[in-house]
Amino acid sequence: MGPPMPDSINRPLRVFLCHSSHDKPLVRELYQKLRAETWIQPWLDEEELYPGQDWDVEIEKAVERTDAVIVFLSKNSINKEGYVQAELRYVLDIARTKPEETIFVIPFKLEDCQVPRRLMIYQYVDYFLEAQRERTFARLLKSLKMRADSLGLKTEPPEPKKESKSPEKPVEEKKLVAENPKPAPKTESKPPEKPVEEKKPIVETSKPAPEIESKPPEKPIAEKKSAVETSKPAPKIESVLSEKPIEEKKSVVETFKPTLKLESKPPEKIVEKNKPAIEKPNPAQEIVHQPVKPSSITSNKLVLGGMEFMCVPAGKFLMGSTKENTLADDDEQPQHSVDIPYDYWMARFPTTNEHYNKYVAANGLKHPVTDWMLKKDHPVVNISWNDVMAYCQWLNDFLKGELSSGLVLRLPTEAEWEKAARWNPSPIGRGSRSTPKAIRGEGYEWPWGSEFDKNRCNSGEGGKGMTTVVGSYSPRGDSPYGCADMAGNVWEWTHSLYKSYPYQAKDGREDKKSLDFRVLRGGAFACNVRLVRCACRFRLGLRPDTRGNGGLRIVVAPLISLPSGS
């Protein structure tokens, strides 16, 4: 028996029509047929866009809010370069965040044409055979009804009213009979009010008993996109994150003041009874003013404001995925070398609800998670990129007495995040065969290695269905540098704009003033094995007040150096 159905929601199913302008006449015809179904609200650009509106913004908002997308395919649309391809790519980005078995993308062939590779995983329908069109449309409605049922939306297919029914039956009894497929008991000797009383327990017993843990408020990113919220104005973000570039190739360790202190763990206490050994910092031991060697990275931990940070030393690593990787997306290619010329410290865990509440309380804001008190140690979610930037500004002010000159607490860049998540700096001679001689090391597919294990992370395969306490899968799911929860649990914002590879820190992708796409990494609790890979990139349209279902992880690193004129 499947899971209980959600309570009915009194709104139509939103359906986005993705098509080429060349196919507009036939798409318009199907739009009218879908609109005739009272439980469907189709979205067609020529009907929904008004003079003066920003085309890109409105299309993205419609895709984010939609419940399903019909992708109309023809020889013209699959071979045509331009906006339809960009629109399709954005649709597929949203689809990747949906739980498995979700009906979201429906390929709809208007002509006998080849289905694009990226859509081959979805069952398509042929509409170009005129003799089969009515049957095809009926199958489309069946798929949309399944999607509506999964969301708890009411579907009321039109049925002819039967006026020949016995007039002596009360209205209430007719309604009961229509809703209950079983024959209603005879009620000749009962007053007319009785059928209403008999219906009540049926309605009440059809709802599952509420369980606190069965419905987490935090849903995957894409599911929340249909409910874009406008957050309160964030505190003014000052210029702490980018105005003061540092000298490249200079080790960050050399700039530390005595106020920054390091915890060194004895090697024999790294793992004890399958749990990470967390020790209190030793006030008497200061950081040694010399570069940190890769062989000792697991014994270097920084503690600031009650948060633990793991050392990631300067050096080169391989970013992205190879063409031979069947799990990889196109935007992860080409795989390329990136040199990070400074040491940095990545937070061991994502920022929790309890830590984020310190910022919320200090600024008189509303916590983004309604029941966060019950989930203090879960990662915070439902925050926008601007929320995160304001939090970082506050955190720098709050901990300014503990930071050395040239270092800040900020969001990690894509490169910093990926290196901390997957790069294993192997000794000479132990690198991958495909690794250039100048770069010794290995990039794992997941933080712990290149074989997936659902018992090492909170992903869709584990079936948790909600966020979990940070560190629940540590140390078995940790990265080579000791960072936990970098696969699954919650998507994490990065500082970087969504741009094609190769990654170049000074090509404008770290411009904090841009309102273009920002990249999230790591996957979430409902994501599948592909989406929780370390190299997987997810983008979310950023506007000043847009909230996605993302979380964050802080890094202690140098100020970001921007190109001159930025």
XYZ file of C-alpha atoms in Angstrom, residues 217-218 229 231-232 351-383 387 391 547 552:
42
model
C 8.639 22.046 6.058
C 11.740 22.073 4.032
C 8.457 34.378 -1.443
C 11.669 38.166 2.155
C 12.132 41.090 4.488
C 25.145 26.224 9.022
C 22.473 24.944 11.410
C 19.111 26.409 12.391
C 20.480 27.262 15.830
C 23.525 29.128 14.509
C 21.415 31.027 11.978
C 18.953 32.006 14.699
C 21.664 34.100 16.392
C 21.685 36.321 13.305
C 17.879 36.285 13.058
C 17.427 37.289 16.702
C 20.080 40.022 16.515
C 18.354 41.678 13.554
C 14.703 41.163 14.503
C 13.990 38.874 11.540
C 11.750 35.848 11.174
C 13.453 32.461 11.122
C 12.978 30.832 7.680
C 12.162 27.437 9.243
C 8.882 27.570 11.170
C 9.607 24.710 13.592
C 13.369 25.226 13.839
C 13.314 24.740 17.623
C 12.538 21.072 16.980
C 15.433 20.881 14.519
C 18.165 23.004 16.068
C 20.969 20.837 14.664
C 19.476 20.467 11.180
C 20.828 22.665 8.350
C 18.979 25.949 7.853
C 16.964 26.107 4.594
C 14.609 28.470 2.711
C 17.146 31.278 2.448
C 19.979 36.413 2.984
C 24.356 36.729 7.336
C 14.163 32.458 -1.745
C 24.828 27.410 3.238
